[in-house]
CSV table of C-alpha atoms in Angstrom, one decimal:
chain,number,residue,atom,x,y,z
A,252,MET,CA,-13.2,68.9,97.9
A,253,ALA,CA,-11.6,65.6,96.7
A,254,THR,CA,-13.0,62.3,98.0
A,255,THR,CA,-10.6,60.0,99.2
A,256,ILE,CA,-11.4,56.2,98.7
A,257,LYS,CA,-9.6,53.7,101.0
A,258,LEU,CA,-8.9,50.0,100.1
A,259,LYS,CA,-9.0,47.4,102.3
A,260,LYS,CA,-6.3,44.4,102.3
A,261,PRO,CA,-7.7,41.3,102.5
A,262,ALA,CA,-6.9,39.6,105.7
A,263,PRO,CA,-4.3,36.7,105.4
A,264,GLY,CA,-6.1,33.1,104.9
A,265,SER,CA,-9.1,34.6,103.4
A,266,THR,CA,-11.3,32.0,101.8
A,267,GLU,CA,-12.9,34.5,99.1
A,268,PRO,CA,-13.8,32.3,96.2
A,269,ARG,CA,-11.6,33.1,92.7
A,270,ALA,CA,-13.6,33.6,89.3
A,271,PRO,CA,-14.2,30.1,87.3
A,272,ARG,CA,-11.5,29.3,84.8
A,273,ALA,CA,-11.8,27.6,81.6
A,274,PRO,CA,-11.2,23.9,81.7
A,275,VAL,CA,-7.7,22.6,80.3
A,276,ARG,CA,-7.9,20.8,76.6
A,277,GLY,CA,-7.6,17.4,77.6
A,278,ALA,CA,-7.8,17.4,81.3
A,279,GLY,CA,-9.6,15.1,83.2
A,280,SER,CA,-9.3,12.5,80.3
A,281,ALA,CA,-7.2,9.3,80.6
A,282,PRO,CA,-4.0,9.5,79.1
A,283,ARG,CA,-3.5,8.5,75.4
A,284,LYS,CA,-1.7,4.8,74.9
A,285,ARG,CA,1.6,5.6,72.9
A,286,PRO,CA,1.7,3.4,69.7
A,287,THR,CA,4.3,0.2,69.4
A,288,LEU,CA,7.4,0.5,67.3
A,289,SER,CA,5.7,-1.3,64.5
A,290,GLN,CA,2.7,0.4,64.7
A,291,ALA,CA,4.5,3.6,64.4
A,292,GLN,CA,6.6,2.3,61.4
A,293,ALA,CA,3.1,1.2,59.6
A,294,GLN,CA,1.6,4.7,60.1
A,295,ARG,CA,4.5,6.3,58.8
A,296,ALA,CA,4.5,4.3,55.7
A,297,GLU,CA,1.0,4.5,55.3
A,298,ARG,CA,1.1,8.7,55.8
A,299,GLU,CA,4.5,8.4,53.3
A,300,ALA,CA,2.2,6.7,50.3
A,301,ARG,CA,-0.6,9.3,51.1
A,302,TYR,CA,1.9,12.1,50.7
A,303,GLN,CA,3.6,10.5,47.0
A,304,GLU,CA,0.0,9.8,45.8
A,305,GLN,CA,-1.1,13.4,46.5
A,306,LEU,CA,2.3,14.6,44.5
A,307,ARG,CA,1.4,12.3,41.6
A,308,GLN,CA,-2.0,13.8,41.4
A,309,ARG,CA,-0.8,17.3,41.8
A,310,PHE,CA,2.3,17.2,39.7
A,311,GLY,CA,2.2,13.9,37.4
A,312,ASP,CA,5.8,12.9,36.6
A,313,LYS,CA,7.1,16.2,37.6
A,314,PRO,CA,10.4,15.8,39.9
A,315,ARG,CA,9.7,16.6,43.4
A,316,ASP,CA,11.6,19.3,45.4
A,317,ASP,CA,14.1,17.0,46.6
A,318,ALA,CA,14.9,15.0,43.2
A,319,PRO,CA,17.5,16.3,41.0
A,320,ARG,CA,16.3,19.2,38.5
A,321,LYS,CA,17.5,19.8,34.9
A,322,PRO,CA,19.2,23.0,34.6
A,323,ARG,CA,16.9,25.8,33.8
A,324,PRO,CA,17.7,27.1,30.1
A,325,THR,CA,18.9,30.8,29.9
A,326,ALA,CA,16.6,31.5,26.6
A,327,PRO,CA,13.1,30.4,26.1
A,328,PRO,CA,13.1,27.3,23.4
A,329,PRO,CA,11.9,28.4,20.2
A,330,ALA,CA,8.3,28.0,19.5
A,331,ARG,CA,7.1,25.1,17.4
A,332,PRO,CA,4.2,24.1,15.3
A,333,ARG,CA,1.3,22.6,16.9
A,334,GLN,CA,1.2,18.7,16.0
A,335,HIS,CA,-1.9,17.6,15.2
A,336,PRO,CA,-2.1,13.6,15.3
A,337,GLU,CA,-2.2,11.9,11.9
A,338,PRO,CA,-5.2,10.1,11.3
A,339,ARG,CA,-4.9,6.0,11.0
A,340,ALA,CA,-7.9,5.6,8.7
A,341,ILE,CA,-10.5,7.7,6.8
A,342,GLU,CA,-13.8,6.6,7.1
A,343,HIS,CA,-16.5,7.2,4.2
A,344,ALA,CA,-17.9,3.8,4.6
A,345,GLU,CA,-21.3,5.2,4.6
A,346,VAL,CA,-20.5,7.7,1.6
A,347,PRO,CA,-22.1,6.7,-1.5
A,348,GLY,CA,-19.3,6.4,-4.1
A,349,SER,CA,-16.6,5.6,-1.4
A,350,MET,CA,-13.8,3.0,-2.5
A,351,ARG,CA,-10.8,1.6,-0.7
A,352,LEU,CA,-7.8,3.6,-1.0
A,353,SER,CA,-5.9,1.0,-2.9
A,354,LYS,CA,-8.5,0.5,-5.4
A,355,ARG,CA,-8.9,4.3,-6.1
A,356,MET,CA,-5.1,4.2,-6.7
A,357,SER,CA,-5.1,1.6,-8.9
A,358,GLU,CA,-7.9,3.5,-11.1
A,359,LEU,CA,-5.9,6.5,-11.3
A,360,GLY,CA,-2.7,4.4,-12.4
A,361,ILE,CA,-0.6,5.5,-9.3
A,362,ALA,CA,0.4,1.6,-8.4
A,363,SER,CA,-1.2,-1.7,-8.4
A,364,ARG,CA,-3.6,-2.7,-5.4
A,365,ARG,CA,-1.3,-4.9,-3.9
A,366,GLU,CA,1.6,-2.2,-4.3
A,367,ALA,CA,-1.1,0.1,-3.1
A,368,ASP,CA,-1.5,-1.9,0.1
A,369,GLU,CA,2.3,-2.2,0.6
A,370,TRP,CA,2.7,1.5,0.8
A,371,ILE,CA,-0.1,2.2,3.1
A,372,ALA,CA,1.4,0.2,5.5
A,373,LYS,CA,4.6,1.8,5.4
A,374,GLY,CA,2.7,5.1,5.7
A,375,TRP,CA,3.9,6.4,2.6
A,376,VAL,CA,0.7,7.6,1.1
A,377,ARG,CA,-1.3,10.5,1.6
A,378,VAL,CA,-4.8,11.6,1.1
A,379,ASP,CA,-5.5,15.4,1.3
A,380,ASP,CA,-1.9,16.5,2.9
A,381,GLN,CA,-2.9,13.7,5.7
A,382,VAL,CA,-0.8,10.2,6.2
A,383,VAL,CA,-3.1,7.6,6.1
A,384,SER,CA,-1.5,4.2,7.0
A,385,GLU,CA,-4.4,1.5,8.0
A,386,LEU,CA,-5.3,-1.0,5.4
A,387,GLY,CA,-8.8,-0.7,4.2
A,388,SER,CA,-9.2,2.9,4.7
A,389,ARG,CA,-11.9,4.4,1.8
A,390,VAL,CA,-11.6,7.8,0.0
A,391,VAL,CA,-14.6,9.5,-2.1
A,392,PRO,CA,-13.6,10.9,-5.8
A,393,GLY,CA,-11.7,14.4,-5.6
A,394,GLN,CA,-9.7,13.4,-3.0
A,395,ARG,CA,-6.2,14.3,-3.6
A,396,ILE,CA,-3.8,11.1,-3.2
A,397,THR,CA,0.0,11.7,-3.1
A,398,VAL,CA,2.7,9.4,-2.4
A,399,ASP,CA,6.1,9.9,-0.6
A,400,ALA,CA,9.4,10.1,-2.5
A,401,LYS,CA,10.7,6.5,-1.2
A,402,ALA,CA,7.6,4.9,-3.1
A,403,LYS,CA,8.3,6.6,-6.2
A,404,PHE,CA,12.0,5.8,-6.1
A,405,GLN,CA,11.0,2.1,-5.4
A,406,GLN,CA,8.8,1.7,-8.3
A,407,ALA,CA,11.3,3.5,-10.7
A,408,GLN,CA,13.6,0.6,-9.7
A,409,LYS,CA,11.2,-2.0,-11.3
A,410,GLY,CA,12.0,-3.4,-14.7
A,411,THR,CA,9.9,-4.4,-17.7
A,412,VAL,CA,11.2,-6.6,-20.1
A,413,LEU,CA,10.4,-7.1,-23.9
A,414,LEU,CA,11.1,-11.0,-25.1
A,415,ASN,CA,10.8,-12.5,-28.5
A,416,LYS,CA,9.6,-15.9,-27.3
A,417,PRO,CA,10.6,-18.9,-29.4
A,418,ILE,CA,8.3,-21.8,-30.0
A,419,GLY,CA,8.7,-24.4,-26.7
A,420,TYR,CA,8.8,-22.0,-24.1
A,421,VAL,CA,5.5,-21.4,-21.9
A,422,SER,CA,4.6,-17.6,-20.7
A,423,GLY,CA,4.0,-18.5,-16.9
A,424,GLN,CA,4.7,-21.4,-14.6
A,425,ALA,CA,6.7,-24.7,-16.3
A,426,GLU,CA,4.3,-27.2,-17.2
A,427,ASP,CA,4.6,-30.6,-19.1
A,428,GLY,CA,8.5,-30.2,-19.0
A,429,TYR,CA,8.3,-26.9,-20.5
A,430,GLU,CA,10.3,-24.3,-19.2
A,431,PRO,CA,8.9,-20.9,-18.4
A,432,ALA,CA,10.0,-18.0,-21.0
A,433,VAL,CA,11.4,-16.2,-18.0
A,434,VAL,CA,14.7,-18.4,-18.1
A,435,LEU,CA,15.9,-16.5,-21.3
A,436,VAL,CA,16.3,-13.4,-19.4
A,437,THR,CA,19.8,-13.5,-18.8
A,438,PRO,CA,22.8,-11.0,-19.5
A,439,ASN,CA,23.7,-13.3,-22.5
A,440,ASN,CA,20.4,-13.0,-24.1
A,441,GLN,CA,20.1,-9.3,-23.6
A,442,TRP,CA,20.2,-7.4,-27.2
A,443,ARG,CA,23.0,-6.1,-28.2
A,444,ASP,CA,21.0,-2.8,-29.5
A,445,ASP,CA,18.9,-2.5,-26.2
A,446,ARG,CA,18.7,1.3,-26.2
A,447,SER,CA,17.2,1.7,-22.9
A,448,GLY,CA,20.5,2.6,-20.8
A,449,THR,CA,19.5,0.0,-18.0
A,450,ARG,CA,22.1,-2.2,-17.1
A,451,PHE,CA,20.9,-5.9,-15.9
A,452,LEU,CA,20.8,-6.5,-12.0
A,453,ARG,CA,19.4,-9.7,-10.7
A,454,GLU,CA,16.9,-7.9,-8.8
A,455,HIS,CA,15.0,-7.4,-11.9
A,456,LEU,CA,14.4,-11.3,-11.7
A,457,ARG,CA,12.6,-11.2,-8.5
A,458,GLY,CA,8.9,-11.0,-9.1
A,459,LEU,CA,9.1,-10.6,-12.9
A,460,ALA,CA,5.9,-12.1,-14.3
A,461,PRO,CA,4.3,-12.2,-17.9
A,462,ALA,CA,1.7,-9.4,-18.6
A,463,GLY,CA,-0.1,-11.8,-21.1
A,464,ARG,CA,0.1,-15.1,-22.3
A,465,LEU,CA,1.7,-16.5,-25.6
A,466,ASP,CA,1.2,-20.2,-26.0
A,467,ILE,CA,4.0,-22.9,-26.3
A,468,ASP,CA,3.3,-23.2,-30.6
A,469,SER,CA,3.4,-19.4,-30.7
A,470,VAL,CA,6.3,-16.8,-31.0
A,471,GLY,CA,6.9,-12.8,-30.8
A,472,LEU,CA,6.5,-10.1,-28.1
A,473,LEU,CA,5.9,-11.1,-24.6
A,474,VAL,CA,5.7,-8.9,-21.8
A,475,LEU,CA,7.7,-9.6,-18.5
A,476,THR,CA,7.1,-6.9,-15.7
A,477,GLN,CA,7.6,-6.2,-12.0
A,478,ASP,CA,5.5,-3.1,-12.1
A,479,GLY,CA,1.8,-4.0,-11.3
A,480,ARG,CA,0.7,-0.8,-13.1
A,481,ILE,CA,1.8,-2.0,-16.5
A,482,ALA,CA,0.2,-5.7,-15.6
A,483,LYS,CA,-3.2,-3.8,-15.0
A,484,GLN,CA,-2.9,-2.1,-18.5
A,485,LEU,CA,-2.3,-5.1,-20.4
A,486,ILE,CA,-4.2,-7.8,-18.8
A,487,GLY,CA,-6.5,-6.1,-16.3
A,488,GLU,CA,-10.3,-6.3,-16.3
A,489,ASP,CA,-11.1,-3.1,-18.3
A,490,SER,CA,-7.9,-3.0,-20.7
A,491,GLU,CA,-8.4,-1.6,-23.7
A,492,THR,CA,-4.6,-2.3,-25.1
A,493,GLU,CA,-4.6,-3.7,-28.5
A,494,LYS,CA,-2.9,-6.8,-29.3
A,495,GLU,CA,-1.6,-7.6,-33.0
A,496,TYR,CA,-1.0,-10.9,-34.5
A,497,LEU,CA,0.4,-12.0,-37.8
A,498,VAL,CA,-1.2,-15.8,-38.2
A,499,ARG,CA,-0.5,-18.5,-41.2
A,500,VAL,CA,-3.7,-20.1,-41.8
A,501,GLN,CA,-5.1,-22.9,-44.7
A,502,THR,CA,-8.5,-24.0,-45.0
A,503,LEU,CA,-9.7,-27.3,-44.1
A,504,ASP,CA,-11.3,-28.0,-47.5
A,505,GLY,CA,-8.7,-26.3,-49.4
A,506,GLN,CA,-11.1,-23.6,-50.6
A,507,PRO,CA,-10.9,-20.1,-50.3
A,508,LEU,CA,-12.6,-18.7,-47.0
A,509,PRO,CA,-16.1,-17.2,-47.2
A,510,ASP,CA,-16.5,-13.5,-46.5
A,511,GLY,CA,-19.1,-14.3,-44.1
A,512,GLN,CA,-16.6,-16.6,-42.2
A,513,LEU,CA,-14.3,-13.5,-42.1
A,514,ALA,CA,-17.0,-11.8,-40.7
A,515,LEU,CA,-17.7,-14.0,-38.2
A,516,LEU,CA,-13.9,-13.6,-36.9
A,517,ASN,CA,-14.5,-9.8,-36.7
A,518,HIS,CA,-17.5,-10.3,-34.4
A,519,GLY,CA,-20.1,-13.2,-33.9
A,520,LEU,CA,-18.1,-15.8,-32.5
A,521,GLU,CA,-18.5,-17.4,-28.8
A,522,LEU,CA,-15.8,-19.4,-26.6
A,523,ASP,CA,-16.9,-21.4,-23.8
A,524,GLY,CA,-20.7,-19.7,-23.8
A,525,GLU,CA,-19.1,-16.3,-23.7
A,526,ALA,CA,-19.3,-13.7,-26.7
A,527,LEU,CA,-15.8,-12.4,-27.6
A,528,ARG,CA,-15.3,-8.7,-27.8
A,529,PRO,CA,-15.4,-7.3,-31.5
A,530,ALA,CA,-12.0,-8.0,-33.4
A,531,GLN,CA,-10.1,-6.4,-36.4
A,532,VAL,CA,-9.4,-9.4,-38.9
A,533,GLU,CA,-8.4,-9.0,-42.3
A,534,TRP,CA,-6.4,-10.9,-45.1
A,535,VAL,CA,-2.9,-9.8,-45.5
A,536,ASN,CA,-1.8,-11.9,-48.4
A,537,ASP,CA,-3.4,-15.6,-49.6
A,538,ASP,CA,-2.2,-17.4,-46.5
A,539,GLN,CA,-1.7,-14.8,-43.9
A,540,LEU,CA,-4.5,-13.1,-41.6
A,541,ARG,CA,-4.1,-10.2,-39.4
A,542,PHE,CA,-5.5,-10.0,-36.2
A,543,VAL,CA,-6.0,-7.2,-33.5
A,544,LEU,CA,-7.7,-8.4,-30.3
A,545,LYS,CA,-8.1,-6.3,-27.0
A,546,GLU,CA,-8.7,-9.5,-25.1
A,547,GLY,CA,-6.7,-12.6,-24.7
A,548,LYS,CA,-8.4,-16.1,-23.7
A,549,LYS,CA,-6.6,-19.1,-23.8
A,550,ARG,CA,-5.3,-20.1,-27.2
A,551,GLN,CA,-8.3,-17.6,-28.6
A,552,ILE,CA,-6.9,-16.9,-31.8
A,553,ARG,CA,-6.4,-20.9,-32.8
A,554,ARG,CA,-10.1,-21.7,-31.7
A,555,MET,CA,-11.4,-19.0,-33.2
A,556,CYS,CA,-10.1,-20.3,-36.8
A,557,GLU,CA,-11.1,-23.7,-35.9
A,558,ALA,CA,-14.6,-22.5,-35.6
A,559,VAL,CA,-14.7,-21.2,-39.2
A,560,GLY,CA,-12.7,-24.0,-40.8
A,561,LEU,CA,-9.3,-22.8,-40.8
A,562,LYS,CA,-5.9,-24.8,-39.6
A,563,VAL,CA,-3.4,-22.0,-37.7
A,564,LEU,CA,0.2,-23.1,-38.9
A,565,GLY,CA,2.0,-20.3,-37.5
A,566,LEU,CA,1.1,-17.2,-34.9
A,567,LYS,CA,3.6,-14.3,-34.1
A,568,ARG,CA,2.6,-11.5,-31.7
A,569,VAL,CA,4.1,-8.0,-33.3
A,570,ARG,CA,2.6,-5.5,-31.3
A,571,ILE,CA,1.0,-4.7,-28.0
A,572,GLY,CA,-0.3,-1.5,-27.7
A,573,LYS,CA,2.0,1.3,-28.8
A,574,VAL,CA,5.3,-1.1,-28.7
A,575,MET,CA,6.4,-3.1,-31.4
A,576,LEU,CA,8.4,-6.3,-31.6
A,577,GLY,CA,10.3,-4.8,-34.3
A,578,ASP,CA,13.9,-6.3,-35.1
A,579,LEU,CA,14.5,-7.9,-31.7
A,580,PRO,CA,15.9,-11.7,-32.5
A,581,VAL,CA,13.8,-14.7,-31.5
A,582,GLY,CA,15.3,-15.6,-28.0
A,583,ALA,CA,16.2,-12.2,-27.1
A,584,TRP,CA,15.0,-9.6,-24.9
A,585,ARG,CA,15.4,-5.6,-24.2
A,586,TYR,CA,14.2,-3.2,-21.6
A,587,LEU,CA,11.5,-1.1,-22.1
A,588,ARG,CA,12.7,2.3,-22.6
A,589,GLY,CA,11.6,5.5,-20.6
A,590,ASP,CA,10.1,6.8,-23.4
A,591,GLU,CA,8.1,4.1,-24.5
A,592,SER,CA,4.4,3.3,-23.4
A,593,PHE,CA,1.9,0.8,-24.3
A,594,VAL,CA,-0.9,3.1,-24.1
């Protein structure tokens, strides 16, 4: 038989305690004081600054969502080769046998050292296919050195002039009232038989300098050039380029020159305490000697002749390297042809 449970209805006004409830958060604490207007603005500015800093740290210079964006391309851009930073200098200071890049270029005949430094500064020189643009960079033998087409073009524009210098002109700077030979390089003095095909330009006079000396009383072939490579070939410290002269002489005592004195002209003399390099000296006729030298000290031939009892009556340079004076008239000039070279 089912048991029935009867529930009693609580009597009105019952004082039966209720179950305890969790305290409300913040209840019982003093009410928080609202900030003033200036404090609220300062706090807002501080929060905005923190927010902007977080954006910069996360996205760098990328635009924010509310900044205008560039339209998204419809197709991805084509792939580009990876860009490698070009070195500003090549360091080989501690490597035995290393040398300055400009000196190496001069040794190889690419350019003069001054010209090489100009090209390096302009970024026109590459070493092993890498641009080198810092002066003082060093290389080691075996590295491949190439130059930009701009450098080759600039070099091709430089002129070299062959002048038959007359008596009364100095080779270099004006001195003692004598004019430099370069003043003769004018359109009117250009040889009519100049077959170089080069048209005279005033730019060819800029920086035109003598590559070797020929004193005031001497005549013959004088080279004036803008090309540092040619200057190095002719007057560099290691130059082996021959210079040939015809020298008219007479003995101081009127007697024939002894064979021993002729031998001294070939080898055995010294000037200013320094031994001269071997020369080739021989008689052409009774009063004319042929000199072939590989150096060019001041008034060298005249002083050599004085040392063995000879007086120089006339001196003419007729050849430098492979280039001959030929029929070039006294006081006239011509350009060095493209098919000519001194070495």
